[in-house]
């Protein structure tokens, strides 16, 4: 793969990672659910592994220090050509940079930030590691979506920092904007008003492809997780919202047609 072919357009979701208390038990959960295998990754921030599907890297899982008690949640990373420049743009647009920018060995350079509403996301300047290496098949992240109270204010932040073009759903009672880069939908903003979980606040949601949503949801429970929103039909497939044993929330989807990221309109949630 050439460097030009490997480059991710800045602003494109390129990686997801999870930091937990029990690294080995979390590996067992996702290994059984998504058929992932694991290999060690950069450990600048502590023990860390990368989940692989058929030998291709798809996601990362790290371990929190025993004395740290942070919310357990999947983090969406957005690609950048220069983590330091993007971090400065985040600050100047009202966001916060909590970690970094810092080097993750030879893999790349990262920062952990939050938008003005408080939703946490990462930025990734890839070097040897450019991000998720396979997509669209069961066990891979296929869509990333910011769940927030309302989209208009925070949309300006993401447009300014990452250069997205937005396409809004024209509806009096549905607040949804798809984020585009080079006319390709890459992510979305979903305003849910008072339905936003009080215990979570605004957050980025990762969607993972599955072969059968109902079977996968049942498997989550068997493995010690929970189903938060049971399987239901959406405009782009059948989906369910679930949590792993440590409480990290994610969505599983059996995409209709070309996949959840094809058009990105996972409405009717």
PDB file of N, CA, C and O in Angstrom, residues 18-84:
ATOM      1  N   UNK A  18     -11.051   1.792  23.139  1.00  0.00           N
ATOM      2  CA  UNK A  18     -11.774   1.648  24.391  1.00  0.00           C
ATOM      3  C   UNK A  18     -10.740   1.468  25.500  1.00  0.00           C
ATOM      4  O   UNK A  18      -9.803   0.680  25.355  1.00  0.00           O
ATOM      5  N   UNK A  19     -10.884   2.209  26.592  1.00  0.00           N
ATOM      6  CA  UNK A  19      -9.985   2.073  27.738  1.00  0.00           C
ATOM      7  C   UNK A  19     -10.811   1.539  28.900  1.00  0.00           C
ATOM      8  O   UNK A  19     -11.821   2.140  29.285  1.00  0.00           O
ATOM      9  N   UNK A  20     -10.387   0.400  29.468  1.00  0.00           N
ATOM     10  CA  UNK A  20     -11.194  -0.322  30.452  1.00  0.00           C
ATOM     11  C   UNK A  20     -10.359  -0.678  31.687  1.00  0.00           C
ATOM     12  O   UNK A  20      -9.144  -0.496  31.703  1.00  0.00           O
ATOM     13  N   UNK A  21     -11.023  -1.192  32.704  1.00  0.00           N
ATOM     14  CA  UNK A  21     -10.315  -1.662  33.893  1.00  0.00           C
ATOM     15  C   UNK A  21      -9.764  -3.074  33.683  1.00  0.00           C
ATOM     16  O   UNK A  21      -8.623  -3.360  34.038  1.00  0.00           O
ATOM     17  N   UNK A  22     -10.593  -3.957  33.114  1.00  0.00           N
ATOM     18  CA  UNK A  22     -10.186  -5.352  32.936  1.00  0.00           C
ATOM     19  C   UNK A  22      -9.841  -5.647  31.487  1.00  0.00           C
ATOM     20  O   UNK A  22     -10.736  -5.970  30.687  1.00  0.00           O
ATOM     21  N   UNK A  23      -8.576  -5.541  31.133  1.00  0.00           N
ATOM     22  CA  UNK A  23      -8.187  -5.708  29.734  1.00  0.00           C
ATOM     23  C   UNK A  23      -8.446  -7.126  29.244  1.00  0.00           C
ATOM     24  O   UNK A  23      -8.994  -7.335  28.164  1.00  0.00           O
ATOM     25  N   UNK A  24      -8.063  -8.125  30.034  1.00  0.00           N
ATOM     26  CA  UNK A  24      -8.192  -9.507  29.564  1.00  0.00           C
ATOM     27  C   UNK A  24      -9.652  -9.929  29.431  1.00  0.00           C
ATOM     28  O   UNK A  24     -10.042 -10.570  28.450  1.00  0.00           O
ATOM     29  N   UNK A  25     -10.497  -9.542  30.399  1.00  0.00           N
ATOM     30  CA  UNK A  25     -11.913  -9.928  30.321  1.00  0.00           C
ATOM     31  C   UNK A  25     -12.613  -9.184  29.179  1.00  0.00           C
ATOM     32  O   UNK A  25     -13.505  -9.744  28.535  1.00  0.00           O
ATOM     33  N   UNK A  26     -12.204  -7.956  28.909  1.00  0.00           N
ATOM     34  CA  UNK A  26     -12.789  -7.209  27.790  1.00  0.00           C
ATOM     35  C   UNK A  26     -12.376  -7.835  26.463  1.00  0.00           C
ATOM     36  O   UNK A  26     -13.187  -7.931  25.530  1.00  0.00           O
ATOM     37  N   UNK A  27     -11.130  -8.281  26.361  1.00  0.00           N
ATOM     38  CA  UNK A  27     -10.696  -8.995  25.163  1.00  0.00           C
ATOM     39  C   UNK A  27     -11.538 -10.240  24.947  1.00  0.00           C
ATOM     40  O   UNK A  27     -11.926 -10.553  23.816  1.00  0.00           O
ATOM     41  N   UNK A  28     -11.834 -10.965  26.021  1.00  0.00           N
ATOM     42  CA  UNK A  28     -12.650 -12.177  25.899  1.00  0.00           C
ATOM     43  C   UNK A  28     -14.039 -11.835  25.364  1.00  0.00           C
ATOM     44  O   UNK A  28     -14.574 -12.534  24.501  1.00  0.00           O
ATOM     45  N   UNK A  29     -14.631 -10.735  25.862  1.00  0.00           N
ATOM     46  CA  UNK A  29     -15.970 -10.343  25.429  1.00  0.00           C
ATOM     47  C   UNK A  29     -15.996 -10.033  23.938  1.00  0.00           C
ATOM     48  O   UNK A  29     -16.789 -10.595  23.175  1.00  0.00           O
ATOM     49  N   UNK A  30     -15.114  -9.139  23.500  1.00  0.00           N
ATOM     50  CA  UNK A  30     -15.138  -8.728  22.092  1.00  0.00           C
ATOM     51  C   UNK A  30     -14.597  -9.813  21.166  1.00  0.00           C
ATOM     52  O   UNK A  30     -15.020  -9.907  20.006  1.00  0.00           O
ATOM     53  N   UNK A  31     -13.703 -10.621  21.683  1.00  0.00           N
ATOM     54  CA  UNK A  31     -13.234 -11.748  20.880  1.00  0.00           C
ATOM     55  C   UNK A  31     -14.356 -12.726  20.588  1.00  0.00           C
ATOM     56  O   UNK A  31     -14.500 -13.212  19.459  1.00  0.00           O
ATOM     57  N   UNK A  32     -15.182 -12.995  21.614  1.00  0.00           N
ATOM     58  CA  UNK A  32     -16.304 -13.917  21.431  1.00  0.00           C
ATOM     59  C   UNK A  32     -17.422 -13.293  20.607  1.00  0.00           C
ATOM     60  O   UNK A  32     -18.081 -13.972  19.819  1.00  0.00           O
ATOM     61  N   UNK A  33     -17.644 -11.962  20.767  1.00  0.00           N
ATOM     62  CA  UNK A  33     -18.750 -11.304  20.068  1.00  0.00           C
ATOM     63  C   UNK A  33     -18.424 -11.054  18.601  1.00  0.00           C
ATOM     64  O   UNK A  33     -19.258 -11.294  17.715  1.00  0.00           O
ATOM     65  N   UNK A  34     -17.209 -10.557  18.325  1.00  0.00           N
ATOM     66  CA  UNK A  34     -16.860 -10.125  16.968  1.00  0.00           C
ATOM     67  C   UNK A  34     -15.812 -11.004  16.294  1.00  0.00           C
ATOM     68  O   UNK A  34     -15.384 -10.700  15.174  1.00  0.00           O
ATOM     69  N   UNK A  35     -15.360 -12.056  16.980  1.00  0.00           N
ATOM     70  CA  UNK A  35     -14.345 -12.947  16.416  1.00  0.00           C
ATOM     71  C   UNK A  35     -12.999 -12.230  16.246  1.00  0.00           C
ATOM     72  O   UNK A  35     -12.233 -12.540  15.341  1.00  0.00           O
ATOM     73  N   UNK A  36     -12.721 -11.277  17.126  1.00  0.00           N
ATOM     74  CA  UNK A  36     -11.436 -10.592  17.073  1.00  0.00           C
ATOM     75  C   UNK A  36     -10.336 -11.432  17.707  1.00  0.00           C
ATOM     76  O   UNK A  36     -10.561 -12.149  18.673  1.00  0.00           O
ATOM     77  N   UNK A  37      -9.143 -11.300  17.158  1.00  0.00           N
ATOM     78  CA  UNK A  37      -7.923 -11.749  17.829  1.00  0.00           C
ATOM     79  C   UNK A  37      -7.151 -10.492  18.218  1.00  0.00           C
ATOM     80  O   UNK A  37      -7.491  -9.390  17.767  1.00  0.00           O
ATOM     81  N   UNK A  38      -6.134 -10.633  19.053  1.00  0.00           N
ATOM     82  CA  UNK A  38      -5.470  -9.446  19.588  1.00  0.00           C
ATOM     83  C   UNK A  38      -3.958  -9.558  19.496  1.00  0.00           C
ATOM     84  O   UNK A  38      -3.390 -10.647  19.615  1.00  0.00           O
ATOM     85  N   UNK A  39      -3.337  -8.390  19.275  1.00  0.00           N
ATOM     86  CA  UNK A  39      -1.880  -8.304  19.349  1.00  0.00           C
ATOM     87  C   UNK A  39      -1.515  -7.007  20.071  1.00  0.00           C
ATOM     88  O   UNK A  39      -2.266  -6.035  20.041  1.00  0.00           O
ATOM     89  N   UNK A  40      -0.354  -6.967  20.734  1.00  0.00           N
ATOM     90  CA  UNK A  40       0.034  -5.768  21.480  1.00  0.00           C
ATOM     91  C   UNK A  40       0.172  -4.556  20.568  1.00  0.00           C
ATOM     92  O   UNK A  40       0.581  -4.667  19.408  1.00  0.00           O
ATOM     93  N   UNK A  41      -0.197  -3.379  21.102  1.00  0.00           N
ATOM     94  CA  UNK A  41      -0.035  -2.118  20.396  1.00  0.00           C
ATOM     95  C   UNK A  41       0.856  -1.185  21.190  1.00  0.00           C
ATOM     96  O   UNK A  41       1.447  -1.592  22.201  1.00  0.00           O
ATOM     97  N   UNK A  42       0.976   0.076  20.768  1.00  0.00           N
ATOM     98  CA  UNK A  42       1.801   1.043  21.507  1.00  0.00           C
ATOM     99  C   UNK A  42       1.313   1.198  22.947  1.00  0.00           C
ATOM    100  O   UNK A  42       0.104   1.237  23.190  1.00  0.00           O
ATOM    101  N   UNK A  43       2.241   1.293  23.894  1.00  0.00           N
ATOM    102  CA  UNK A  43       1.859   1.328  25.305  1.00  0.00           C
ATOM    103  C   UNK A  43       2.293   2.623  25.998  1.00  0.00           C
ATOM    104  O   UNK A  43       2.571   2.637  27.195  1.00  0.00           O
ATOM    105  N   UNK A  44       2.322   3.717  25.236  1.00  0.00           N
ATOM    106  CA  UNK A  44       2.698   4.993  25.843  1.00  0.00           C
ATOM    107  C   UNK A  44       1.723   5.425  26.938  1.00  0.00           C
ATOM    108  O   UNK A  44       2.104   6.112  27.876  1.00  0.00           O
ATOM    109  N   UNK A  45       0.459   5.024  26.809  1.00  0.00           N
ATOM    110  CA  UNK A  45      -0.552   5.388  27.802  1.00  0.00           C
ATOM    111  C   UNK A  45      -0.948   4.198  28.669  1.00  0.00           C
ATOM    112  O   UNK A  45      -1.983   4.225  29.330  1.00  0.00           O
ATOM    113  N   UNK A  46      -0.141   3.138  28.671  1.00  0.00           N
ATOM    114  CA  UNK A  46      -0.450   1.959  29.457  1.00  0.00           C
ATOM    115  C   UNK A  46      -0.684   0.747  28.576  1.00  0.00           C
ATOM    116  O   UNK A  46      -0.591   0.829  27.344  1.00  0.00           O
ATOM    117  N   UNK A  47      -0.986  -0.415  29.181  1.00  0.00           N
ATOM    118  CA  UNK A  47      -1.220  -1.637  28.406  1.00  0.00           C
ATOM    119  C   UNK A  47      -2.282  -1.420  27.336  1.00  0.00           C
ATOM    120  O   UNK A  47      -3.331  -0.830  27.599  1.00  0.00           O
ATOM    121  N   UNK A  48      -2.004  -1.913  26.107  1.00  0.00           N
ATOM    122  CA  UNK A  48      -2.881  -1.634  24.972  1.00  0.00           C
ATOM    123  C   UNK A  48      -2.747  -2.742  23.944  1.00  0.00           C
ATOM    124  O   UNK A  48      -1.640  -3.212  23.674  1.00  0.00           O
ATOM    125  N   UNK A  49      -3.889  -3.174  23.401  1.00  0.00           N
ATOM    126  CA  UNK A  49      -3.883  -4.194  22.356  1.00  0.00           C
ATOM    127  C   UNK A  49      -4.733  -3.716  21.192  1.00  0.00           C
ATOM    128  O   UNK A  49      -5.615  -2.862  21.348  1.00  0.00           O
ATOM    129  N   UNK A  50      -4.456  -4.266  20.027  1.00  0.00           N
ATOM    130  CA  UNK A  50      -5.285  -4.000  18.848  1.00  0.00           C
ATOM    131  C   UNK A  50      -6.079  -5.247  18.506  1.00  0.00           C
ATOM    132  O   UNK A  50      -5.525  -6.352  18.479  1.00  0.00           O
ATOM    133  N   UNK A  51      -7.380  -5.054  18.263  1.00  0.00           N
ATOM    134  CA  UNK A  51      -8.230  -6.146  17.827  1.00  0.00           C
ATOM    135  C   UNK A  51      -8.087  -6.356  16.331  1.00  0.00           C
ATOM    136  O   UNK A  51      -8.122  -5.391  15.564  1.00  0.00           O
ATOM    137  N   UNK A  52      -7.914  -7.610  15.921  1.00  0.00           N
ATOM    138  CA  UNK A  52      -7.751  -7.944  14.507  1.00  0.00           C
ATOM    139  C   UNK A  52      -8.869  -8.864  14.055  1.00  0.00           C
ATOM    140  O   UNK A  52      -9.297  -9.762  14.792  1.00  0.00           O
ATOM    141  N   UNK A  53      -9.323  -8.645  12.848  1.00  0.00           N
ATOM    142  CA  UNK A  53     -10.302  -9.511  12.203  1.00  0.00           C
ATOM    143  C   UNK A  53      -9.662 -10.050  10.937  1.00  0.00           C
ATOM    144  O   UNK A  53      -9.314  -9.275  10.044  1.00  0.00           O
ATOM    145  N   UNK A  54      -9.465 -11.372  10.909  1.00  0.00           N
ATOM    146  CA  UNK A  54      -8.793 -12.012   9.770  1.00  0.00           C
ATOM    147  C   UNK A  54      -7.439 -11.354   9.484  1.00  0.00           C
ATOM    148  O   UNK A  54      -7.072 -11.114   8.333  1.00  0.00           O
ATOM    149  N   UNK A  55      -6.740 -10.988  10.572  1.00  0.00           N
ATOM    150  CA  UNK A  55      -5.410 -10.416  10.439  1.00  0.00           C
ATOM    151  C   UNK A  55      -5.373  -8.923  10.192  1.00  0.00           C
ATOM    152  O   UNK A  55      -4.280  -8.341  10.130  1.00  0.00           O
ATOM    153  N   UNK A  56      -6.546  -8.271  10.055  1.00  0.00           N
ATOM    154  CA  UNK A  56      -6.609  -6.843   9.777  1.00  0.00           C
ATOM    155  C   UNK A  56      -7.037  -6.077  11.037  1.00  0.00           C
ATOM    156  O   UNK A  56      -8.018  -6.436  11.683  1.00  0.00           O
ATOM    157  N   UNK A  57      -6.315  -5.011  11.368  1.00  0.00           N
ATOM    158  CA  UNK A  57      -6.603  -4.240  12.573  1.00  0.00           C
ATOM    159  C   UNK A  57      -7.923  -3.484  12.436  1.00  0.00           C
ATOM    160  O   UNK A  57      -8.164  -2.824  11.427  1.00  0.00           O
ATOM    161  N   UNK A  58      -8.771  -3.581  13.466  1.00  0.00           N
ATOM    162  CA  UNK A  58     -10.071  -2.923  13.398  1.00  0.00           C
ATOM    163  C   UNK A  58     -10.356  -1.984  14.571  1.00  0.00           C
ATOM    164  O   UNK A  58     -11.143  -1.049  14.438  1.00  0.00           O
ATOM    165  N   UNK A  59      -9.744  -2.207  15.742  1.00  0.00           N
ATOM    166  CA  UNK A  59     -10.050  -1.388  16.917  1.00  0.00           C
ATOM    167  C   UNK A  59      -8.986  -1.615  17.984  1.00  0.00           C
ATOM    168  O   UNK A  59      -8.216  -2.578  17.914  1.00  0.00           O
ATOM    169  N   UNK A  60      -8.948  -0.723  18.967  1.00  0.00           N
ATOM    170  CA  UNK A  60      -7.970  -0.838  20.042  1.00  0.00           C
ATOM    171  C   UNK A  60      -8.633  -0.904  21.401  1.00  0.00           C
ATOM    172  O   UNK A  60      -9.720  -0.346  21.610  1.00  0.00           O
ATOM    173  N   UNK A  61      -7.988  -1.598  22.336  1.00  0.00           N
ATOM    174  CA  UNK A  61      -8.465  -1.675  23.718  1.00  0.00           C
ATOM    175  C   UNK A  61      -7.268  -1.475  24.644  1.00  0.00           C
ATOM    176  O   UNK A  61      -6.245  -2.146  24.519  1.00  0.00           O
ATOM    177  N   UNK A  62      -7.398  -0.532  25.572  1.00  0.00           N
ATOM    178  CA  UNK A  62      -6.338  -0.254  26.535  1.00  0.00           C
ATOM    179  C   UNK A  62      -6.831  -0.451  27.958  1.00  0.00           C
ATOM    180  O   UNK A  62      -8.024  -0.656  28.200  1.00  0.00           O
ATOM    181  N   UNK A  63      -5.890  -0.364  28.903  1.00  0.00           N
ATOM    182  CA  UNK A  63      -6.222  -0.578  30.314  1.00  0.00           C
ATOM    183  C   UNK A  63      -5.985   0.690  31.112  1.00  0.00           C
ATOM    184  O   UNK A  63      -4.933   1.314  31.009  1.00  0.00           O
ATOM    185  N   UNK A  64      -6.975   1.061  31.917  1.00  0.00           N
ATOM    186  CA  UNK A  64      -6.847   2.203  32.804  1.00  0.00           C
ATOM    187  C   UNK A  64      -5.913   1.876  33.963  1.00  0.00           C
ATOM    188  O   UNK A  64      -5.897   0.733  34.452  1.00  0.00           O
ATOM    189  N   UNK A  65      -5.138   2.846  34.440  1.00  0.00           N
ATOM    190  CA  UNK A  65      -4.405   2.629  35.692  1.00  0.00           C
ATOM    191  C   UNK A  65      -5.397   2.325  36.810  1.00  0.00           C
ATOM    192  O   UNK A  65      -6.529   2.842  36.797  1.00  0.00           O
ATOM    193  N   UNK A  66      -5.013   1.500  37.790  1.00  0.00           N
ATOM    194  CA  UNK A  66      -5.953   1.094  38.850  1.00  0.00           C
ATOM    195  C   UNK A  66      -6.575   2.261  39.604  1.00  0.00           C
ATOM    196  O   UNK A  66      -7.696   2.162  40.096  1.00  0.00           O
ATOM    197  N   UNK A  67      -5.866   3.388  39.686  1.00  0.00           N
ATOM    198  CA  UNK A  67      -6.375   4.505  40.477  1.00  0.00           C
ATOM    199  C   UNK A  67      -7.195   5.502  39.653  1.00  0.00           C
ATOM    200  O   UNK A  67      -7.639   6.516  40.168  1.00  0.00           O
ATOM    201  N   UNK A  68      -7.373   5.222  38.371  1.00  0.00           N
ATOM    202  CA  UNK A  68      -8.147   6.124  37.529  1.00  0.00           C
ATOM    203  C   UNK A  68      -9.560   5.576  37.344  1.00  0.00           C
ATOM    204  O   UNK A  68      -9.746   4.392  37.067  1.00  0.00           O
ATOM    205  N   UNK A  69     -10.534   6.434  37.471  1.00  0.00           N
ATOM    206  CA  UNK A  69     -11.934   6.019  37.317  1.00  0.00           C
ATOM    207  C   UNK A  69     -12.619   6.955  36.333  1.00  0.00           C
ATOM    208  O   UNK A  69     -13.379   7.852  36.704  1.00  0.00           O
ATOM    209  N   UNK A  70     -12.330   6.741  35.067  1.00  0.00           N
ATOM    210  CA  UNK A  70     -12.914   7.534  34.000  1.00  0.00           C
ATOM    211  C   UNK A  70     -14.113   6.796  33.402  1.00  0.00           C
ATOM    212  O   UNK A  70     -14.222   5.577  33.545  1.00  0.00           O
ATOM    213  N   UNK A  71     -15.013   7.512  32.731  1.00  0.00           N
ATOM    214  CA  UNK A  71     -16.135   6.823  32.063  1.00  0.00           C
ATOM    215  C   UNK A  71     -15.602   5.812  31.046  1.00  0.00           C
ATOM    216  O   UNK A  71     -14.652   6.093  30.307  1.00  0.00           O
ATOM    217  N   UNK A  72     -16.206   4.637  31.033  1.00  0.00           N
ATOM    218  CA  UNK A  72     -15.805   3.583  30.097  1.00  0.00           C
ATOM    219  C   UNK A  72     -16.627   3.767  28.825  1.00  0.00           C
ATOM    220  O   UNK A  72     -17.846   3.595  28.840  1.00  0.00           O
ATOM    221  N   UNK A  73     -15.969   4.139  27.736  1.00  0.00           N
ATOM    222  CA  UNK A  73     -16.710   4.453  26.514  1.00  0.00           C
ATOM    223  C   UNK A  73     -15.808   4.284  25.299  1.00  0.00           C
ATOM    224  O   UNK A  73     -14.596   4.523  25.363  1.00  0.00           O
ATOM    225  N   UNK A  74     -16.390   3.866  24.196  1.00  0.00           N
ATOM    226  CA  UNK A  74     -15.675   3.829  22.937  1.00  0.00           C
ATOM    227  C   UNK A  74     -15.377   5.256  22.481  1.00  0.00           C
ATOM    228  O   UNK A  74     -16.227   6.145  22.591  1.00  0.00           O
ATOM    229  N   UNK A  75     -14.168   5.471  21.993  1.00  0.00           N
ATOM    230  CA  UNK A  75     -13.742   6.783  21.498  1.00  0.00           C
ATOM    231  C   UNK A  75     -13.521   6.711  19.995  1.00  0.00           C
ATOM    232  O   UNK A  75     -12.785   5.848  19.514  1.00  0.00           O
ATOM    233  N   UNK A  76     -14.168   7.620  19.273  1.00  0.00           N
ATOM    234  CA  UNK A  76     -13.985   7.752  17.829  1.00  0.00           C
ATOM    235  C   UNK A  76     -12.794   8.671  17.560  1.00  0.00           C
ATOM    236  O   UNK A  76     -12.706   9.757  18.127  1.00  0.00           O
ATOM    237  N   UNK A  77     -11.873   8.227  16.700  1.00  0.00           N
ATOM    238  CA  UNK A  77     -10.729   9.048  16.298  1.00  0.00           C
ATOM    239  C   UNK A  77     -10.947   9.570  14.888  1.00  0.00           C
ATOM    240  O   UNK A  77     -11.314   8.812  13.984  1.00  0.00           O
ATOM    241  N   UNK A  78     -10.697  10.869  14.716  1.00  0.00           N
ATOM    242  CA  UNK A  78     -10.826  11.519  13.423  1.00  0.00           C
ATOM    243  C   UNK A  78      -9.434  11.785  12.862  1.00  0.00           C
ATOM    244  O   UNK A  78      -8.541  12.236  13.585  1.00  0.00           O
ATOM    245  N   UNK A  79      -9.250  11.492  11.590  1.00  0.00           N
ATOM    246  CA  UNK A  79      -7.938  11.607  10.965  1.00  0.00           C
ATOM    247  C   UNK A  79      -7.502  13.064  10.842  1.00  0.00           C
ATOM    248  O   UNK A  79      -8.323  13.965  10.648  1.00  0.00           O
ATOM    249  N   UNK A  80      -6.200  13.288  10.951  1.00  0.00           N
ATOM    250  CA  UNK A  80      -5.618  14.605  10.731  1.00  0.00           C
ATOM    251  C   UNK A  80      -4.242  14.439  10.105  1.00  0.00           C
ATOM    252  O   UNK A  80      -3.575  13.414  10.319  1.00  0.00           O
ATOM    253  N   UNK A  81      -3.831  15.426   9.345  1.00  0.00           N
ATOM    254  CA  UNK A  81      -2.474  15.438   8.797  1.00  0.00           C
ATOM    255  C   UNK A  81      -1.484  16.046   9.773  1.00  0.00           C
ATOM    256  O   UNK A  81      -0.272  15.867   9.635  1.00  0.00           O
ATOM    257  N   UNK A  82      -1.989  16.775  10.772  1.00  0.00           N
ATOM    258  CA  UNK A  82      -1.124  17.435  11.748  1.00  0.00           C
ATOM    259  C   UNK A  82      -1.881  17.562  13.065  1.00  0.00           C
ATOM    260  O   UNK A  82      -2.745  18.440  13.213  1.00  0.00           O
ATOM    261  N   UNK A  83      -1.578  16.689  14.013  1.00  0.00           N
ATOM    262  CA  UNK A  83      -2.322  16.658  15.274  1.00  0.00           C
ATOM    263  C   UNK A  83      -2.162  17.956  16.049  1.00  0.00           C
ATOM    264  O   UNK A  83      -3.101  18.411  16.721  1.00  0.00           O
ATOM    265  N   UNK A  84      -1.002  18.590  15.967  1.00  0.00           N
ATOM    266  CA  UNK A  84      -0.772  19.813  16.728  1.00  0.00           C
ATOM    267  C   UNK A  84      -1.607  20.967  16.180  1.00  0.00           C
ATOM    268  O   UNK A  84      -2.201  21.736  16.951  1.00  0.00           O
TER     269      UNK A  84
END
